[in-house]
JSON list of C-alpha atoms and ligand atoms in Angstrom, two decimals:
[
{"chain": "A", "resi": 1, "resn": "MET", "atom": "CA", "xyz": [8.38, -6.83, 16.68]},
{"chain": "A", "resi": 2, "resn": "LYS", "atom": "CA", "xyz": [7.72, -6.15, 13.04]},
{"chain": "A", "resi": 3, "resn": "LEU", "atom": "CA", "xyz": [6.97, -2.93, 11.40]},
{"chain": "A", "resi": 4, "resn": "VAL", "atom": "CA", "xyz": [4.11, -3.90, 8.73]},
{"chain": "A", "resi": 5, "resn": "ILE", "atom": "CA", "xyz": [4.59, -0.81, 5.90]},
{"chain": "A", "resi": 6, "resn": "ALA", "atom": "CA", "xyz": [1.24, -1.68, 3.75]},
{"chain": "A", "resi": 7, "resn": "ILE", "atom": "CA", "xyz": [0.52, 0.66, 0.68]},
{"chain": "A", "resi": 8, "resn": "VAL", "atom": "CA", "xyz": [-2.96, -0.08, -0.35]},
{"chain": "A", "resi": 9, "resn": "GLN", "atom": "CA", "xyz": [-5.67, 1.66, -2.42]},
{"chain": "A", "resi": 10, "resn": "ASP", "atom": "CA", "xyz": [-7.54, 4.56, -1.03]},
{"chain": "A", "resi": 11, "resn": "GLU", "atom": "CA", "xyz": [-11.00, 2.37, -1.83]},
{"chain": "A", "resi": 12, "resn": "ASP", "atom": "CA", "xyz": [-9.70, -0.34, 0.32]},
{"chain": "A", "resi": 13, "resn": "ALA", "atom": "CA", "xyz": [-7.97, 1.61, 3.34]},
{"chain": "A", "resi": 14, "resn": "VAL", "atom": "CA", "xyz": [-11.15, 2.59, 5.70]},
{"chain": "A", "resi": 15, "resn": "ARG", "atom": "CA", "xyz": [-12.56, -0.90, 5.11]},
{"chain": "A", "resi": 16, "resn": "LEU", "atom": "CA", "xyz": [-8.86, -2.44, 6.06]},
{"chain": "A", "resi": 17, "resn": "VAL", "atom": "CA", "xyz": [-8.00, -0.02, 9.01]},
{"chain": "A", "resi": 18, "resn": "GLY", "atom": "CA", "xyz": [-11.29, -1.24, 11.00]},
{"chain": "A", "resi": 19, "resn": "LYS", "atom": "CA", "xyz": [-11.19, -4.89, 9.93]},
{"chain": "A", "resi": 20, "resn": "LEU", "atom": "CA", "xyz": [-7.37, -4.45, 11.67]},
{"chain": "A", "resi": 21, "resn": "MET", "atom": "CA", "xyz": [-9.14, -2.71, 14.51]},
{"chain": "A", "resi": 22, "resn": "ASP", "atom": "CA", "xyz": [-11.28, -5.49, 15.49]},
{"chain": "A", "resi": 23, "resn": "GLU", "atom": "CA", "xyz": [-8.44, -8.03, 15.14]},
{"chain": "A", "resi": 24, "resn": "GLY", "atom": "CA", "xyz": [-6.78, -5.90, 18.12]},
{"chain": "A", "resi": 25, "resn": "PHE", "atom": "CA", "xyz": [-3.98, -4.65, 15.33]},
{"chain": "A", "resi": 26, "resn": "SER", "atom": "CA", "xyz": [-3.04, -1.00, 16.15]},
{"chain": "A", "resi": 27, "resn": "ALA", "atom": "CA", "xyz": [-1.78, 1.10, 12.85]},
{"chain": "A", "resi": 28, "resn": "THR", "atom": "CA", "xyz": [-1.51, 4.44, 11.54]},
{"chain": "A", "resi": 29, "resn": "LYS", "atom": "CA", "xyz": [-3.17, 5.59, 8.39]},
{"chain": "A", "resi": 30, "resn": "LEU", "atom": "CA", "xyz": [-0.88, 8.12, 6.01]},
{"chain": "A", "resi": 31, "resn": "ALA", "atom": "CA", "xyz": [-2.30, 9.62, 2.76]},
{"chain": "A", "resi": 32, "resn": "THR", "atom": "CA", "xyz": [0.36, 8.94, 0.19]},
{"chain": "A", "resi": 33, "resn": "THR", "atom": "CA", "xyz": [0.81, 9.31, -3.85]},
{"chain": "A", "resi": 34, "resn": "GLY", "atom": "CA", "xyz": [1.82, 6.68, -5.83]},
{"chain": "A", "resi": 35, "resn": "GLY", "atom": "CA", "xyz": [5.38, 7.73, -7.63]},
{"chain": "A", "resi": 36, "resn": "PHE", "atom": "CA", "xyz": [3.97, 6.38, -11.09]},
{"chain": "A", "resi": 37, "resn": "LEU", "atom": "CA", "xyz": [0.79, 7.27, -11.30]},
{"chain": "A", "resi": 38, "resn": "ARG", "atom": "CA", "xyz": [0.65, 10.50, -9.02]},
{"chain": "A", "resi": 39, "resn": "ALA", "atom": "CA", "xyz": [-2.76, 9.72, -7.47]},
{"chain": "A", "resi": 40, "resn": "GLY", "atom": "CA", "xyz": [-3.30, 9.03, -4.02]},
{"chain": "A", "resi": 41, "resn": "ASN", "atom": "CA", "xyz": [-2.93, 5.76, -2.30]},
{"chain": "A", "resi": 42, "resn": "THR", "atom": "CA", "xyz": [-3.04, 5.19, 1.56]},
{"chain": "A", "resi": 43, "resn": "THR", "atom": "CA", "xyz": [0.00, 3.65, 3.38]},
{"chain": "A", "resi": 44, "resn": "LEU", "atom": "CA", "xyz": [-0.55, 2.20, 6.71]},
{"chain": "A", "resi": 45, "resn": "LEU", "atom": "CA", "xyz": [2.28, 1.63, 9.69]},
{"chain": "A", "resi": 46, "resn": "ILE", "atom": "CA", "xyz": [1.27, -1.13, 11.58]},
{"chain": "A", "resi": 47, "resn": "GLY", "atom": "CA", "xyz": [3.24, -2.52, 14.69]},
{"chain": "A", "resi": 48, "resn": "VAL", "atom": "CA", "xyz": [3.00, -6.20, 15.18]},
{"chain": "A", "resi": 49, "resn": "ASP", "atom": "CA", "xyz": [4.31, -8.89, 17.62]},
{"chain": "A", "resi": 50, "resn": "GLU", "atom": "CA", "xyz": [5.95, -11.44, 15.63]},
{"chain": "A", "resi": 51, "resn": "ALA", "atom": "CA", "xyz": [3.42, -14.18, 16.43]},
{"chain": "A", "resi": 52, "resn": "LYS", "atom": "CA", "xyz": [0.63, -12.21, 15.08]},
{"chain": "A", "resi": 53, "resn": "LEU", "atom": "CA", "xyz": [2.34, -11.11, 11.93]},
{"chain": "A", "resi": 54, "resn": "GLU", "atom": "CA", "xyz": [0.80, -13.71, 9.05]},
{"chain": "A", "resi": 55, "resn": "GLN", "atom": "CA", "xyz": [-2.40, -13.01, 10.63]},
{"chain": "A", "resi": 56, "resn": "CYS", "atom": "CA", "xyz": [-2.24, -9.25, 10.13]},
{"chain": "A", "resi": 57, "resn": "MET", "atom": "CA", "xyz": [-0.86, -10.34, 6.42]},
{"chain": "A", "resi": 58, "resn": "ALA", "atom": "CA", "xyz": [-3.83, -12.51, 6.14]},
{"chain": "A", "resi": 59, "resn": "VAL", "atom": "CA", "xyz": [-6.28, -9.61, 7.04]},
{"chain": "A", "resi": 60, "resn": "ILE", "atom": "CA", "xyz": [-4.40, -7.26, 4.52]},
{"chain": "A", "resi": 61, "resn": "GLU", "atom": "CA", "xyz": [-4.91, -10.06, 1.17]},
{"chain": "A", "resi": 62, "resn": "LYS", "atom": "CA", "xyz": [-8.23, -10.79, 2.56]},
{"chain": "A", "resi": 63, "resn": "VAL", "atom": "CA", "xyz": [-9.56, -7.15, 2.14]},
{"chain": "A", "resi": 64, "resn": "CYS", "atom": "CA", "xyz": [-7.19, -5.43, -0.48]},
{"chain": "A", "resi": 65, "resn": "LYS", "atom": "CA", "xyz": [-8.38, -5.91, -4.27]},
{"chain": "A", "resi": 66, "resn": "SER", "atom": "CA", "xyz": [-6.26, -5.41, -7.60]},
{"chain": "A", "resi": 67, "resn": "ARG", "atom": "CA", "xyz": [-7.92, -3.12, -9.84]},
{"chain": "A", "resi": 68, "resn": "LYS", "atom": "CA", "xyz": [-7.05, -2.06, -13.57]},
{"chain": "A", "resi": 69, "resn": "GLN", "atom": "CA", "xyz": [-6.49, 1.79, -14.02]},
{"chain": "A", "resi": 70, "resn": "MET", "atom": "CA", "xyz": [-6.49, 3.87, -16.73]},
{"chain": "A", "resi": 71, "resn": "ALA", "atom": "CA", "xyz": [-4.11, 6.28, -16.63]},
{"chain": "A", "resi": 72, "resn": "ALA", "atom": "CA", "xyz": [-2.62, 9.48, -19.04]},
{"chain": "A", "resi": 73, "resn": "SER", "atom": "CA", "xyz": [0.95, 7.89, -19.46]},
{"chain": "A", "resi": 74, "resn": "PRO", "atom": "CA", "xyz": [2.66, 9.74, -17.00]},
{"chain": "A", "resi": 75, "resn": "THR", "atom": "CA", "xyz": [6.15, 8.64, -18.46]},
{"chain": "A", "resi": 76, "resn": "SER", "atom": "CA", "xyz": [8.24, 10.71, -21.03]},
{"chain": "A", "resi": 77, "resn": "MET", "atom": "CA", "xyz": [8.78, 9.19, -24.15]},
{"chain": "A", "resi": 78, "resn": "SER", "atom": "CA", "xyz": [12.25, 7.48, -24.92]},
{"chain": "A", "resi": 79, "resn": "GLY", "atom": "CA", "xyz": [14.50, 10.03, -25.93]},
{"chain": "A", "resi": 80, "resn": "MET", "atom": "CA", "xyz": [12.27, 12.99, -26.14]},
{"chain": "A", "resi": 81, "resn": "SER", "atom": "CA", "xyz": [12.59, 14.84, -22.68]},
{"chain": "A", "resi": 82, "resn": "GLY", "atom": "CA", "xyz": [9.32, 16.34, -21.92]},
{"chain": "A", "resi": 83, "resn": "ALA", "atom": "CA", "xyz": [7.23, 14.58, -24.90]},
{"chain": "A", "resi": 84, "resn": "TYR", "atom": "CA", "xyz": [4.31, 12.54, -23.43]},
{"chain": "A", "resi": 85, "resn": "SER", "atom": "CA", "xyz": [2.20, 10.06, -25.09]},
{"chain": "A", "resi": 86, "resn": "PRO", "atom": "CA", "xyz": [-1.07, 11.03, -26.00]},
{"chain": "A", "resi": 87, "resn": "TYR", "atom": "CA", "xyz": [-2.78, 7.35, -25.03]},
{"chain": "A", "resi": 88, "resn": "PRO", "atom": "CA", "xyz": [-3.88, 6.37, -21.94]},
{"chain": "A", "resi": 89, "resn": "ILE", "atom": "CA", "xyz": [-2.21, 3.12, -20.41]},
{"chain": "A", "resi": 90, "resn": "GLU", "atom": "CA", "xyz": [-4.05, 0.10, -18.18]},
{"chain": "A", "resi": 91, "resn": "VAL", "atom": "CA", "xyz": [-2.27, -0.63, -14.71]},
{"chain": "A", "resi": 92, "resn": "LEU", "atom": "CA", "xyz": [-2.97, -3.17, -12.53]},
{"chain": "A", "resi": 93, "resn": "VAL", "atom": "CA", "xyz": [-2.67, -1.95, -9.04]},
{"chain": "A", "resi": 94, "resn": "GLY", "atom": "CA", "xyz": [-1.80, -4.73, -6.48]},
{"chain": "A", "resi": 95, "resn": "GLY", "atom": "CA", "xyz": [-4.27, -5.36, -3.65]},
{"chain": "A", "resi": 96, "resn": "ALA", "atom": "CA", "xyz": [-1.36, -4.30, -1.75]},
{"chain": "A", "resi": 97, "resn": "THR", "atom": "CA", "xyz": [2.35, -3.95, -1.74]},
{"chain": "A", "resi": 98, "resn": "VAL", "atom": "CA", "xyz": [3.92, -4.68, 1.70]},
{"chain": "A", "resi": 99, "resn": "PHE", "atom": "CA", "xyz": [7.38, -4.04, 3.44]},
{"chain": "A", "resi": 100, "resn": "VAL", "atom": "CA", "xyz": [8.01, -5.90, 6.58]},
{"chain": "A", "resi": 101, "resn": "LEU", "atom": "CA", "xyz": [11.01, -4.35, 8.68]},
{"chain": "A", "resi": 102, "resn": "GLY", "atom": "CA", "xyz": [12.55, -5.95, 11.84]},
{"chain": "A", "resi": 103, "resn": "VAL", "atom": "CA", "xyz": [12.19, -3.38, 14.85]},
{"chain": "A", "resi": 104, "resn": "GLU", "atom": "CA", "xyz": [15.00, -2.50, 17.28]},
{"chain": "A", "resi": 105, "resn": "GLN", "atom": "CA", "xyz": [12.90, -1.12, 19.56]},
{"chain": "A", "resi": 106, "resn": "PHE", "atom": "CA", "xyz": [9.42, -0.40, 20.43]},
{"chain": "A", "resi": 107, "resn": "ARG", "atom": "CA", "xyz": [8.36, 2.13, 23.06]},
{"chain": "A", "resi": 108, "resn": "LYS", "atom": "CA", "xyz": [5.66, 4.16, 24.69]},
{"chain": "A", "resi": 109, "resn": "LEU", "atom": "CA", "xyz": [6.94, 7.18, 26.37]},
{"chain": "B", "resi": 201, "resn": "2BA", "atom": "P1", "xyz": [2.29, 3.93, -7.78]},
{"chain": "B", "resi": 201, "resn": "2BA", "atom": "O1", "xyz": [3.69, 4.09, -8.43]},
{"chain": "B", "resi": 201, "resn": "2BA", "atom": "O2", "xyz": [1.21, 5.02, -8.54]},
{"chain": "B", "resi": 201, "resn": "2BA", "atom": "O3", "xyz": [1.68, 2.36, -9.12]},
{"chain": "B", "resi": 201, "resn": "2BA", "atom": "C1", "xyz": [0.66, 2.05, -9.71]},
{"chain": "B", "resi": 201, "resn": "2BA", "atom": "C2", "xyz": [0.90, 1.19, -10.48]},
{"chain": "B", "resi": 201, "resn": "2BA", "atom": "O4", "xyz": [1.39, 1.36, -11.70]},
{"chain": "B", "resi": 201, "resn": "2BA", "atom": "C3", "xyz": [2.01, -0.39, -9.83]},
{"chain": "B", "resi": 201, "resn": "2BA", "atom": "O5", "xyz": [0.79, -1.24, -8.95]},
{"chain": "B", "resi": 201, "resn": "2BA", "atom": "C4", "xyz": [2.22, -1.05, -11.39]},
{"chain": "B", "resi": 201, "resn": "2BA", "atom": "O6", "xyz": [1.48, -1.65, -11.82]},
{"chain": "B", "resi": 201, "resn": "2BA", "atom": "C5", "xyz": [2.31, 0.14, -12.16]},
{"chain": "B", "resi": 201, "resn": "2BA", "atom": "N1", "xyz": [3.57, 0.71, -12.20]},
{"chain": "B", "resi": 201, "resn": "2BA", "atom": "C6", "xyz": [4.45, 1.34, -10.85]},
{"chain": "B", "resi": 201, "resn": "2BA", "atom": "N2", "xyz": [5.75, 1.60, -11.61]},
{"chain": "B", "resi": 201, "resn": "2BA", "atom": "C7", "xyz": [5.68, 1.28, -12.89]},
{"chain": "B", "resi": 201, "resn": "2BA", "atom": "C8", "xyz": [6.58, 1.44, -14.28]},
{"chain": "B", "resi": 201, "resn": "2BA", "atom": "N3", "xyz": [7.82, 2.09, -13.83]},
{"chain": "B", "resi": 201, "resn": "2BA", "atom": "N4", "xyz": [6.33, 1.05, -15.19]},
{"chain": "B", "resi": 201, "resn": "2BA", "atom": "C9", "xyz": [4.97, 0.42, -15.75]},
{"chain": "B", "resi": 201, "resn": "2BA", "atom": "N5", "xyz": [4.26, 0.26, -14.43]},
{"chain": "B", "resi": 201, "resn": "2BA", "atom": "C10", "xyz": [4.64, 0.46, -13.12]},
{"chain": "B", "resi": 201, "resn": "2BA", "atom": "P2", "xyz": [1.48, -1.76, -7.84]},
{"chain": "B", "resi": 201, "resn": "2BA", "atom": "O7", "xyz": [3.00, -2.44, -8.34]},
{"chain": "B", "resi": 201, "resn": "2BA", "atom": "O8", "xyz": [0.35, -2.45, -7.00]},
{"chain": "B", "resi": 201, "resn": "2BA", "atom": "O9", "xyz": [2.01, -0.52, -6.86]},
{"chain": "B", "resi": 201, "resn": "2BA", "atom": "C11", "xyz": [1.09, 0.25, -6.28]},
{"chain": "B", "resi": 201, "resn": "2BA", "atom": "C12", "xyz": [1.65, 1.21, -5.30]},
{"chain": "B", "resi": 201, "resn": "2BA", "atom": "O10", "xyz": [2.50, 1.11, -4.45]},
{"chain": "B", "resi": 201, "resn": "2BA", "atom": "C13", "xyz": [2.94, 2.39, -6.22]},
{"chain": "B", "resi": 201, "resn": "2BA", "atom": "O11", "xyz": [1.56, 3.34, -6.78]},
{"chain": "B", "resi": 201, "resn": "2BA", "atom": "C14", "xyz": [3.66, 2.80, -5.08]},
{"chain": "B", "resi": 201, "resn": "2BA", "atom": "O12", "xyz": [2.96, 3.56, -4.45]},
{"chain": "B", "resi": 201, "resn": "2BA", "atom": "C15", "xyz": [3.91, 1.29, -4.12]},
{"chain": "B", "resi": 201, "resn": "2BA", "atom": "N6", "xyz": [5.03, 0.60, -4.55]},
{"chain": "B", "resi": 201, "resn": "2BA", "atom": "C16", "xyz": [4.82, -0.12, -5.45]},
{"chain": "B", "resi": 201, "resn": "2BA", "atom": "N7", "xyz": [6.03, -0.75, -5.20]},
{"chain": "B", "resi": 201, "resn": "2BA", "atom": "C17", "xyz": [6.83, -0.24, -4.54]},
{"chain": "B", "resi": 201, "resn": "2BA", "atom": "C18", "xyz": [8.40, -0.27, -4.53]},
{"chain": "B", "resi": 201, "resn": "2BA", "atom": "N8", "xyz": [9.22, -1.17, -4.93]},
{"chain": "B", "resi": 201, "resn": "2BA", "atom": "N9", "xyz": [8.71, 0.85, -3.32]},
{"chain": "B", "resi": 201, "resn": "2BA", "atom": "C19", "xyz": [7.87, 2.02, -2.88]},
{"chain": "B", "resi": 201, "resn": "2BA", "atom": "N10", "xyz": [6.39, 1.55, -2.95]},
{"chain": "B", "resi": 201, "resn": "2BA", "atom": "C20", "xyz": [5.89, 1.00, -4.07]}
]
């Protein structure tokens, strides 16, 4: 078994959970915050049999879209501790950031 940790945009999360359920996956949805933009995103924990891993990835890839976001620069200017750039920056937020971990044990007690 594998544990898929998928960080996705809030805009895609509801639809993604729906599609995963439709295809027989189980998922847990966590409200999370990106460290760079400090904006909300969604992290899904999805336990999958190895044989269904690629099917799960395909669902994530199909649903989650990259989007450009303008953000007030959250990083301090180099060498000027506490001073922030006044200019907004454009970042491309990915469709999904996905980690796949091996699961040593899976039990429902
Ligand atoms: P955030 O940390 O809020 O990052 C949002 C977007 O800002 C990123 O999109 C990337 O385009 C940009 N970005 C992030 N760090 C940057 C930096 N140091 N300098 C310049 N631009 C930067 P994604 O890469 O698609 O990431 C979307 C979200 O996925 C992230 O939100 C974070 O919550 C998570 N994430 C991405 N990579 C990760 C990693 N290696 N470990 C843990 N979480 C990660």
